Coordinates of C-alpha atoms in Angstrom, one line a residue:
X1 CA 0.0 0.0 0.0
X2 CA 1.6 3.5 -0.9
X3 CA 0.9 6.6 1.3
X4 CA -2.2 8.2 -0.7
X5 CA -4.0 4.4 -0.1
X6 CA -3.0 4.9 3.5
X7 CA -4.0 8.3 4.0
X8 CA -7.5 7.3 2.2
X9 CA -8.0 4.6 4.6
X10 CA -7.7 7.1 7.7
X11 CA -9.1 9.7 6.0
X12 CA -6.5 11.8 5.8
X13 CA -7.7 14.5 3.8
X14 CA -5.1 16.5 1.7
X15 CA -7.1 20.0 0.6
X16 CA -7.8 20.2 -3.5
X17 CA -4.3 19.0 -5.3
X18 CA -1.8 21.6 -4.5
X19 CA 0.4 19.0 -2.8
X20 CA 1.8 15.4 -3.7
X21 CA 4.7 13.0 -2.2
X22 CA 7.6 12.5 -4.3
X23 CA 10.7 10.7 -3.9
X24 CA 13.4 13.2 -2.5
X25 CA 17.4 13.2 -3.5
X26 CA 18.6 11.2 -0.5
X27 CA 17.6 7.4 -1.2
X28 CA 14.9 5.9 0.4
X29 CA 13.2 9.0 1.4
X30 CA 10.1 11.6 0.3
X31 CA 8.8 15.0 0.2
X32 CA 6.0 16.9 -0.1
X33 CA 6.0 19.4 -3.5
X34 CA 2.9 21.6 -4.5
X35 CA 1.4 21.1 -7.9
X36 CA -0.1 24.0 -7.8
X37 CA 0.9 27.6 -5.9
X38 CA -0.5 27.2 -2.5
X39 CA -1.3 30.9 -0.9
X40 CA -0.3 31.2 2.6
X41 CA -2.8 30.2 5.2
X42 CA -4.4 27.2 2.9
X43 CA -5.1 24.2 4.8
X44 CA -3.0 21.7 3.0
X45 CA -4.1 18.5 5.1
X46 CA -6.0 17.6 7.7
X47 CA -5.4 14.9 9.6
X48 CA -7.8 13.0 12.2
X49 CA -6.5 13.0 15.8
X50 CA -7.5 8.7 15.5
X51 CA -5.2 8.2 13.3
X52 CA -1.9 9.2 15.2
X53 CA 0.4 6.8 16.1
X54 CA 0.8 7.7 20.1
X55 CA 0.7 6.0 23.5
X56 CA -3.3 7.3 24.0
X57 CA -3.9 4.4 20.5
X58 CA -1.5 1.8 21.2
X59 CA -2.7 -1.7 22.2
X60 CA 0.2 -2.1 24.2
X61 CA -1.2 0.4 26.3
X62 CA -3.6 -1.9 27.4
X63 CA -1.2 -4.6 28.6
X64 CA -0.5 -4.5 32.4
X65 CA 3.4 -4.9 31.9
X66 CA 3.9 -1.8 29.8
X67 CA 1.4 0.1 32.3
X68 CA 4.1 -0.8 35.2
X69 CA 6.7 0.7 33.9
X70 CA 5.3 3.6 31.2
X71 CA 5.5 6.5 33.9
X72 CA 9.0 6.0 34.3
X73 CA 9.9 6.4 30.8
X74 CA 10.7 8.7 28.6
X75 CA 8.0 9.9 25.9
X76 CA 10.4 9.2 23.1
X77 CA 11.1 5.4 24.8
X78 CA 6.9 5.3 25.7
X79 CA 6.2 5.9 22.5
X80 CA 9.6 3.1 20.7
X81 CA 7.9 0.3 22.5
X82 CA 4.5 1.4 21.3
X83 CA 5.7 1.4 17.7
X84 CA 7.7 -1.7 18.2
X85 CA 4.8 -3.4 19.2
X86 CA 2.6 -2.6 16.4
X87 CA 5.3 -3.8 14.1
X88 CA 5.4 -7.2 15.8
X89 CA 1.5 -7.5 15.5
X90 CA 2.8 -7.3 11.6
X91 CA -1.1 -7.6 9.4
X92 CA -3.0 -7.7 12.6
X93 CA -2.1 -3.9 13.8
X94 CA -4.4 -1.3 12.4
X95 CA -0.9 0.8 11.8
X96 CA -0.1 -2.2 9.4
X97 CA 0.6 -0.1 6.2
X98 CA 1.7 2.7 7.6
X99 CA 4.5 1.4 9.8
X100 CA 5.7 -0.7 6.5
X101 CA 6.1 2.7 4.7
X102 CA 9.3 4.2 7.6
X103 CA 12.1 3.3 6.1
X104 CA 14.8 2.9 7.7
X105 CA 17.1 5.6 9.4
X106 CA 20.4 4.4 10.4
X107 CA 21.2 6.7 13.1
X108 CA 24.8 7.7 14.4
X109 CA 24.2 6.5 17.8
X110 CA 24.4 3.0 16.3
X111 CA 27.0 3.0 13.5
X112 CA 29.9 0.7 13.6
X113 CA 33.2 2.3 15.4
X114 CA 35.3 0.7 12.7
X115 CA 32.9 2.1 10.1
X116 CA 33.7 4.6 7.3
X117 CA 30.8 6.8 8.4
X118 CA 31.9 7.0 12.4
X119 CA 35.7 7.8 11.1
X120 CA 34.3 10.6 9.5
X121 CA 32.2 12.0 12.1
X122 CA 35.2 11.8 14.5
X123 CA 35.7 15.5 16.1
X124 CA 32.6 17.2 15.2
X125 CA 29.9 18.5 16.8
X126 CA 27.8 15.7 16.5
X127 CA 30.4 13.2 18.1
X128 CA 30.5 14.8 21.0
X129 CA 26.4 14.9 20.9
X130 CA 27.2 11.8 21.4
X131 CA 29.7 11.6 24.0
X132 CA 27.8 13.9 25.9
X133 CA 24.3 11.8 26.0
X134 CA 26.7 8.8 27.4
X135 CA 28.1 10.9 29.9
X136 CA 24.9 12.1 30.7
X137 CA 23.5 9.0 31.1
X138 CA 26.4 7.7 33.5
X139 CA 26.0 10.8 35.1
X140 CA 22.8 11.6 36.1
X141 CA 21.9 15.0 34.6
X142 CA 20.0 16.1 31.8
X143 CA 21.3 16.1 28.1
X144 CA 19.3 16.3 25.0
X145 CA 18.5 13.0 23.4
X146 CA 19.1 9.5 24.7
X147 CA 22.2 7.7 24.6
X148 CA 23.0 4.4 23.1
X149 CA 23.7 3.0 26.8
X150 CA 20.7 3.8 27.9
X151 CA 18.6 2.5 25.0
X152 CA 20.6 -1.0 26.0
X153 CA 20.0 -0.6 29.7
X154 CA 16.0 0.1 29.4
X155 CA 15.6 -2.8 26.6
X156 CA 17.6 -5.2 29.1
X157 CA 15.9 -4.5 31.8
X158 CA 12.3 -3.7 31.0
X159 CA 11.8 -3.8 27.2
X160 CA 12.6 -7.6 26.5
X161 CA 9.9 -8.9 29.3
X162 CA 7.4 -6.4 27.8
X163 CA 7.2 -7.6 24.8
X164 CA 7.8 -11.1 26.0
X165 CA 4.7 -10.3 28.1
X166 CA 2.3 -8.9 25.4
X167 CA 3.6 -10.6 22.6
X168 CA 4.3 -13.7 23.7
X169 CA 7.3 -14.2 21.8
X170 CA 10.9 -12.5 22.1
X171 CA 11.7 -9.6 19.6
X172 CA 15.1 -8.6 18.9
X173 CA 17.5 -5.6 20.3
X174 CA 17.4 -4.6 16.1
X175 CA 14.3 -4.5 15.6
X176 CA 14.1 -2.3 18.8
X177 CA 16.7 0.0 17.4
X178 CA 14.5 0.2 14.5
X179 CA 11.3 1.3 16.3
X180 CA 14.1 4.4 18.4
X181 CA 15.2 5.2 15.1
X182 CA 11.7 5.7 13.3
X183 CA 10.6 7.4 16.8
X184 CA 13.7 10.1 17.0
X185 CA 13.8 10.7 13.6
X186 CA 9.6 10.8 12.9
X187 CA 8.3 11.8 16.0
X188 CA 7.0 15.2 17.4
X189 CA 4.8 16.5 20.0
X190 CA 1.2 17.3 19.0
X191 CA -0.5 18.7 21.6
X192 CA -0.7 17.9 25.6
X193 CA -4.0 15.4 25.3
X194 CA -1.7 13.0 22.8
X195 CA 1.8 14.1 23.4
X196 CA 4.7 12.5 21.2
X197 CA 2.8 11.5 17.9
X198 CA 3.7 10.0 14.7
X199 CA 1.6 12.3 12.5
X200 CA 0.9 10.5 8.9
X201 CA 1.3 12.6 5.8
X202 CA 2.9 15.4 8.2
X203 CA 5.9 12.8 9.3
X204 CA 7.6 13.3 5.6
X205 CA 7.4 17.0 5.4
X206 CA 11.6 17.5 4.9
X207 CA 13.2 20.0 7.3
X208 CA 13.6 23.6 5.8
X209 CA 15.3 27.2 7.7
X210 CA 12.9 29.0 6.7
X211 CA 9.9 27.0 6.1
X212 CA 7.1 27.4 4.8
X213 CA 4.7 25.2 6.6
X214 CA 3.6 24.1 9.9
X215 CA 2.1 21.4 12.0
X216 CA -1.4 22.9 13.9
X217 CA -3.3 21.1 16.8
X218 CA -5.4 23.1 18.9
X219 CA -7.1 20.1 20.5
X220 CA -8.0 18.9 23.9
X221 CA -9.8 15.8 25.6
X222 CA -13.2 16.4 24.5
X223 CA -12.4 17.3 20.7
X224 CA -9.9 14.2 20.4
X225 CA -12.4 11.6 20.8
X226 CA -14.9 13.6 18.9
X227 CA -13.2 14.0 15.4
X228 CA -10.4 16.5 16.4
X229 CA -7.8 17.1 13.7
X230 CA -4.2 18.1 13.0
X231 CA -3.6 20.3 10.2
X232 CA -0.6 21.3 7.8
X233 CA -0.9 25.1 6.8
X234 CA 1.0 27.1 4.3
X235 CA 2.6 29.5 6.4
X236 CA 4.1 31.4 3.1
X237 CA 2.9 31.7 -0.2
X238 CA 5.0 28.4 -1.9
X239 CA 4.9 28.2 -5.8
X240 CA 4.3 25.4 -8.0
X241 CA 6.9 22.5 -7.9
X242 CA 8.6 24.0 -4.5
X243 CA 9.0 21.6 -1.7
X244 CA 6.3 22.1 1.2
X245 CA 8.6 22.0 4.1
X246 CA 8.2 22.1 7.8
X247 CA 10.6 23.9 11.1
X248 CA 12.1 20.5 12.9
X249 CA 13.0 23.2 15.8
X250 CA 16.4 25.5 16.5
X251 CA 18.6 23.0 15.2
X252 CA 22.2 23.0 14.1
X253 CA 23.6 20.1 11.8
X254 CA 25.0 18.0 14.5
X255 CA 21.7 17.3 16.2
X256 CA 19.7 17.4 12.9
X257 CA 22.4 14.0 12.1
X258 CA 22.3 12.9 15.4
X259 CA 18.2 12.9 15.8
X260 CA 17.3 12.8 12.3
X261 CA 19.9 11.2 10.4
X262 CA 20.6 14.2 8.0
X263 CA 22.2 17.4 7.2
X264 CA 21.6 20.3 5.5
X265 CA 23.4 21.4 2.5
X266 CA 24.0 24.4 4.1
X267 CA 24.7 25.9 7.8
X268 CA 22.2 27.0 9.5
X269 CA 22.0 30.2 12.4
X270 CA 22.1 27.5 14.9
X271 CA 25.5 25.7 13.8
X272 CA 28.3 25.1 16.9
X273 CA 31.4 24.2 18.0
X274 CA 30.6 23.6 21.4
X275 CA 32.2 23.0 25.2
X276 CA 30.7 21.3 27.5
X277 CA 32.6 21.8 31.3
X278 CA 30.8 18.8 32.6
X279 CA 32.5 16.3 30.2
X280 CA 35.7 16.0 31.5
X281 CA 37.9 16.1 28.0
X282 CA 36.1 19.3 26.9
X283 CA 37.0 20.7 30.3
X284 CA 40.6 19.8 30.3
X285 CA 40.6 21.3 26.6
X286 CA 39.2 23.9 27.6
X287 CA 41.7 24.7 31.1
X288 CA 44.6 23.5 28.8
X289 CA 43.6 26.0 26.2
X290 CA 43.0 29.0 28.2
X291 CA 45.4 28.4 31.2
X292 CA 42.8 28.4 33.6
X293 CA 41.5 26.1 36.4
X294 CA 38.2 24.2 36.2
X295 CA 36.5 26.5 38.8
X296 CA 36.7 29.9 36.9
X297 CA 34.8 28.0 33.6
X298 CA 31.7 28.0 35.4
X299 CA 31.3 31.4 36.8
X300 CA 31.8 33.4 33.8
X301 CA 28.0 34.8 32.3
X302 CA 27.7 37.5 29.5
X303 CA 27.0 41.1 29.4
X304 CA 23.1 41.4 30.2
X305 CA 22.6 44.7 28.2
X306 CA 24.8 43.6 25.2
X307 CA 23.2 40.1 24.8
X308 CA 19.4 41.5 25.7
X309 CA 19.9 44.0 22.7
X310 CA 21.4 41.3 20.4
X311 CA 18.4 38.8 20.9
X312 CA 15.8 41.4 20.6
X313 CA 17.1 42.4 17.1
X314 CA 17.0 38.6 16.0
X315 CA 17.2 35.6 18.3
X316 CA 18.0 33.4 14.8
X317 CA 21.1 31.9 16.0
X318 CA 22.9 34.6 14.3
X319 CA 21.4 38.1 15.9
X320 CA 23.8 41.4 15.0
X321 CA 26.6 42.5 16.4
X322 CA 26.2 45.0 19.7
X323 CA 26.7 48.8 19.4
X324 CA 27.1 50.4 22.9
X325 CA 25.6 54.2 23.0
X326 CA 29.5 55.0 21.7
X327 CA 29.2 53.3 18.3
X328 CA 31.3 50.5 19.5
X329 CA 30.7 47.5 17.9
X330 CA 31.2 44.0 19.8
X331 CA 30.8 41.3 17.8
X332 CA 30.0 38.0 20.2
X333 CA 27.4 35.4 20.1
X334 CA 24.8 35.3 22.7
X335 CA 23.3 32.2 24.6
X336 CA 19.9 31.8 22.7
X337 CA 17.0 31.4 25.7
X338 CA 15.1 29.8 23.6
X339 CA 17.3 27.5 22.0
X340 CA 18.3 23.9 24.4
X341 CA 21.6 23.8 23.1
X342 CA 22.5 26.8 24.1
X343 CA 21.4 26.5 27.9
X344 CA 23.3 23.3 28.0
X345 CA 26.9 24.5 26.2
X346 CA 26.8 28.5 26.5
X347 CA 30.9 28.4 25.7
X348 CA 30.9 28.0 21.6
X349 CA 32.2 29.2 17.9
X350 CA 28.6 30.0 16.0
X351 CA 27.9 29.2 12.7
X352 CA 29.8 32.9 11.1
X353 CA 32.9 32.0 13.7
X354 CA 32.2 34.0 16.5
X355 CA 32.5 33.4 19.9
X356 CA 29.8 33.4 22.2
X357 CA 30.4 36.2 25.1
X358 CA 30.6 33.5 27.7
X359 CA 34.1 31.8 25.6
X360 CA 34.9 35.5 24.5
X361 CA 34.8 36.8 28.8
X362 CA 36.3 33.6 30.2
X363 CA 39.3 34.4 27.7
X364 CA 40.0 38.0 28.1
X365 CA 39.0 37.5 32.1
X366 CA 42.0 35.3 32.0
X367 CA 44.3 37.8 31.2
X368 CA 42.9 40.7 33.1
X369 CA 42.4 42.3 35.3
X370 CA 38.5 43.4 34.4
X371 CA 37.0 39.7 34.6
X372 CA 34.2 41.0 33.8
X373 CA 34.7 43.0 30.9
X374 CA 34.3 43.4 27.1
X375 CA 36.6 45.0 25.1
X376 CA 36.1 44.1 21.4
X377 CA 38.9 42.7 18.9
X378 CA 40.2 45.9 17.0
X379 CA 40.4 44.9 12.8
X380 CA 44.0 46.3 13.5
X381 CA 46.1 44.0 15.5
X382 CA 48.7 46.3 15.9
X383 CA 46.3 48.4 18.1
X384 CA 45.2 45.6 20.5
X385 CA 45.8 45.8 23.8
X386 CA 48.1 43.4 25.0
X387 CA 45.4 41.7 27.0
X388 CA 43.0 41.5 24.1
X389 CA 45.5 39.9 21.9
X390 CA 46.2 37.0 24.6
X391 CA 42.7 36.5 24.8
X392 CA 42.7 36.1 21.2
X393 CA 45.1 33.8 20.8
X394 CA 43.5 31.9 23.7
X395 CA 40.7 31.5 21.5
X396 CA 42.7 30.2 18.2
X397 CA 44.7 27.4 20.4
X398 CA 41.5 26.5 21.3
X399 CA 40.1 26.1 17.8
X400 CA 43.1 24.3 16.6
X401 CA 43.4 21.8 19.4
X402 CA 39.6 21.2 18.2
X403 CA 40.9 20.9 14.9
X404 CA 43.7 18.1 15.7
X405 CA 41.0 15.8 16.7
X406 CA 38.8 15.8 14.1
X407 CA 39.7 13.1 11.0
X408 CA 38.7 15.5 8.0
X409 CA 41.8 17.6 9.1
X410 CA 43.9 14.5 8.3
X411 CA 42.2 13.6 5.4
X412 CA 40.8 16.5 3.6
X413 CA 42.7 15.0 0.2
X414 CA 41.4 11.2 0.4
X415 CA 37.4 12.3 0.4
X416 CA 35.1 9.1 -0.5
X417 CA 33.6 9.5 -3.7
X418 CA 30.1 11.0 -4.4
X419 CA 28.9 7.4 -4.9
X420 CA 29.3 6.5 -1.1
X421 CA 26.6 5.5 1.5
X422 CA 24.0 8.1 2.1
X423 CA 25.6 8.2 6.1
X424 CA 29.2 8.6 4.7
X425 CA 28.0 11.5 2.8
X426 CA 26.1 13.3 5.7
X427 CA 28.9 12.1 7.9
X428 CA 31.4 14.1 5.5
X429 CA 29.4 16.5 5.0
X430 CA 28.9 17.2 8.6
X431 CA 32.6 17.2 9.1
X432 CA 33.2 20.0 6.5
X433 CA 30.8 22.0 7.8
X434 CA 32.6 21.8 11.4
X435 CA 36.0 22.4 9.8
X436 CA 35.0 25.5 8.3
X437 CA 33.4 26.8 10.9
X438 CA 36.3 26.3 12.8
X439 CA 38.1 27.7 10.2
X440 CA 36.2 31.6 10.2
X441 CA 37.3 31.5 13.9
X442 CA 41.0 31.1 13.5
X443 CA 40.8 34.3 10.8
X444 CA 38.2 36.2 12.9
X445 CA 40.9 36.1 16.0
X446 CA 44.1 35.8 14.3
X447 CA 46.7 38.0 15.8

């Protein structure tokens, strides 16, 4: 059965013709184009609130042994055993078609060590996504997403006898890693009444900064069991043939690969080089590379009035540089509020090679004797004060320590051909994206 037969059978109903699935450039996956120009504010599809894929529809959710243990999960791992499940049930679940339409996202959590994909990868962003998840886990504190450890330690402890339980037969830690993958990389959060979804039709909208479309639910108890609906809507005018896309959130390319599986072609605002003081080889880096002790990294905050007026003229990723009531201009990154990155690693490079006022302060604090202040980078080096140029330099040992770790800066003449693995590609492409990145830093604060 192909997606229109699906979307027929849950009445799924996809406003006049303006939009139809295609397959998109990467292998193995689709998008949404109009046919015709769609005027913004159309109603492209509407969707009934019965035919999402969530913990509220589930069978399983009816089985005492997933009840046991459900409010101690995570939505994203509630809602992996819920699809897992269905799958098992193969012909007999009423998600039948629909589940046999995911294809499958091979995610870098799980990718061979030894594997042309992870070798690539090694020293971005997105490896130490990863990292950073597993210390997390060991750790006990909050990260974004869900390491590979944990994924192990909740199937060998709970997921196996669930299933065992409700299924009456043993499924397999693959076909588990299947069910995360289609979950983390399908998944979003409709509304309060049915949480973490899968949303057919809306689920293959691609990624897109800007887009041009956006996933509506304004639905509660009452309206959910009585026919409530989630809608696609045309947020911008989109012309025939253009591809109807959809926000995923404030992502940079790391977690877009490490959640979804892809990458953009291009940076986004939200692109970084990040530090993260709790891991302890990013905190070492960092002490080694400033000459400082651990305890000064974590006191250090920006400059309220300078990063207040930055994200009020554009909290994109990539807001303006700050000019005080002199005319001077400091050009620094502020911590988004909005964005969870951010909150988490509030010492980075962005996505034009700036550093964020927190890496920019802890630097210059170093050095002088105003901790607390922040003098901007002259263009002429020869007029620097002497403690602004430390700082500086501070800054490019730190971006080419980051640089020695990462493979591409071994191996940027022996690239894999254009005929490689769709992960190679993202992984390469990934890795490129870091590099230069890293790259506008070292000439932004050369000395």
């Amino acid at each position: 059965m192909d997606l229109a037969a699906w979307d027929d059978c849950v009445d799924v109903v996809r406003l006049a013709s303006d939009a139809r699935e295609e397959y998109a450039s990467a292998p193995g996956t689709l998008a949404v184009i109009a046919s015709d120009p769609i005027p913004a504010g159309r109603v492209i599809a509407r969707i009934p609130c019965q035919a999402l894929l969530c913990a509220r529809h589930c069978a399983l959710s009816r089985h005492p042994a997933f009840q046991h243990v459900q409010a101690s999960l995570t939505p994203v791992l509630s809602l992996t055993f819920c699809v897992l499940y269905e799958g098992e049930l193969g012909d007999a679940s009423r998600f039948a078609s629909y589940l046999s339409l995911f294809p499958d996202v091979p995610l870098p959590l799980a990718w061979d060590p030894s594997s042309d994909e992870a070798r690539w990868l090694r020293g971005t962003e997105a490896s130490r996504i990863l990292r950073r998840q597993e210390h997390a886990w060991t750790g006990g504190y909050k990260y974004i997403g869900t390491s590979y450890s944990e994924l192990r330690h909740v199937w060998h402890t709970v997921g196996e006898r669930i299933m065992l339980e409700a299924l009456g037969a043993r499924v397999s830690w693959a076909a588990f890693l299947r069910a995360f993958s289609s979950v983390s990389s399908r998944a979003f959060v409709v509304d309060l009444y049915h949480g973490l979804s899968m949303v057919p039709f809306a689920d293959i909208l691609n990624h897109g900064a800007p887009n041009n479309a956006q996933i509506e639910s304004d639905v509660d108890a009452y309206s959910a069991e009585m026919g409530g609906t989630v809608d696609v809507r045309a947020i911008d005018s989109i012309d025939a043939g253009e591809e109807v896309l959809n926000s995923y959130g404030e992502l940079g390319n790391a977690e877009l690969l490490c959640q979804y599986g892809f990458v953009l072609d291009t940076k986004s605002g939200w692109e970084r080089c990040s530090w993260d003081v709790r891991v302890p080889e990013e905190c070492t880096q960092l002490c080694a590379c400033l000459e400082c002790d651990a305890p000064w990294i974590h006191h250090v905050t920006e400059p309220q009035q300078a990063a207040d007026a930055q994200r009020a003229s554009g909290d994109d990723g990539l807001p303006p540089a700050y000019v005080d009531a002199a005319g001077a201009v400091y050009d620094f990154a502020p911590v988004s509020h909005t964005n969870r990155h951010d909150r988490h690693c509030p010492i980075f490079i962005d996505a034009s090679g700036r550093a964020s006022w927190v890496l920019w302060r802890l630097a210059l604090g170093l050095c002088s004797e105003h901790v607390y202040g922040y003098e901007a980078a002259s263009a002429n080096t020869a007029l620097l004060p002497s403690h602004v140029r430390v700082a500086c330099q501070r800054i490019t040992r730190l971006c080419h320590a980051r640089l020695s770790t990462m493979y591409i800066q071994h191996h940027k003449d022996a690239l894999p051909p254009t005929s490689s693995s769709s992960t190679v590609h993202w992984a390469v492409q990934h890795a490129w994206q870091d590099w230069h990145l890293l790259r506008a830093c070292l000439a932004r604060y050369a000395t």
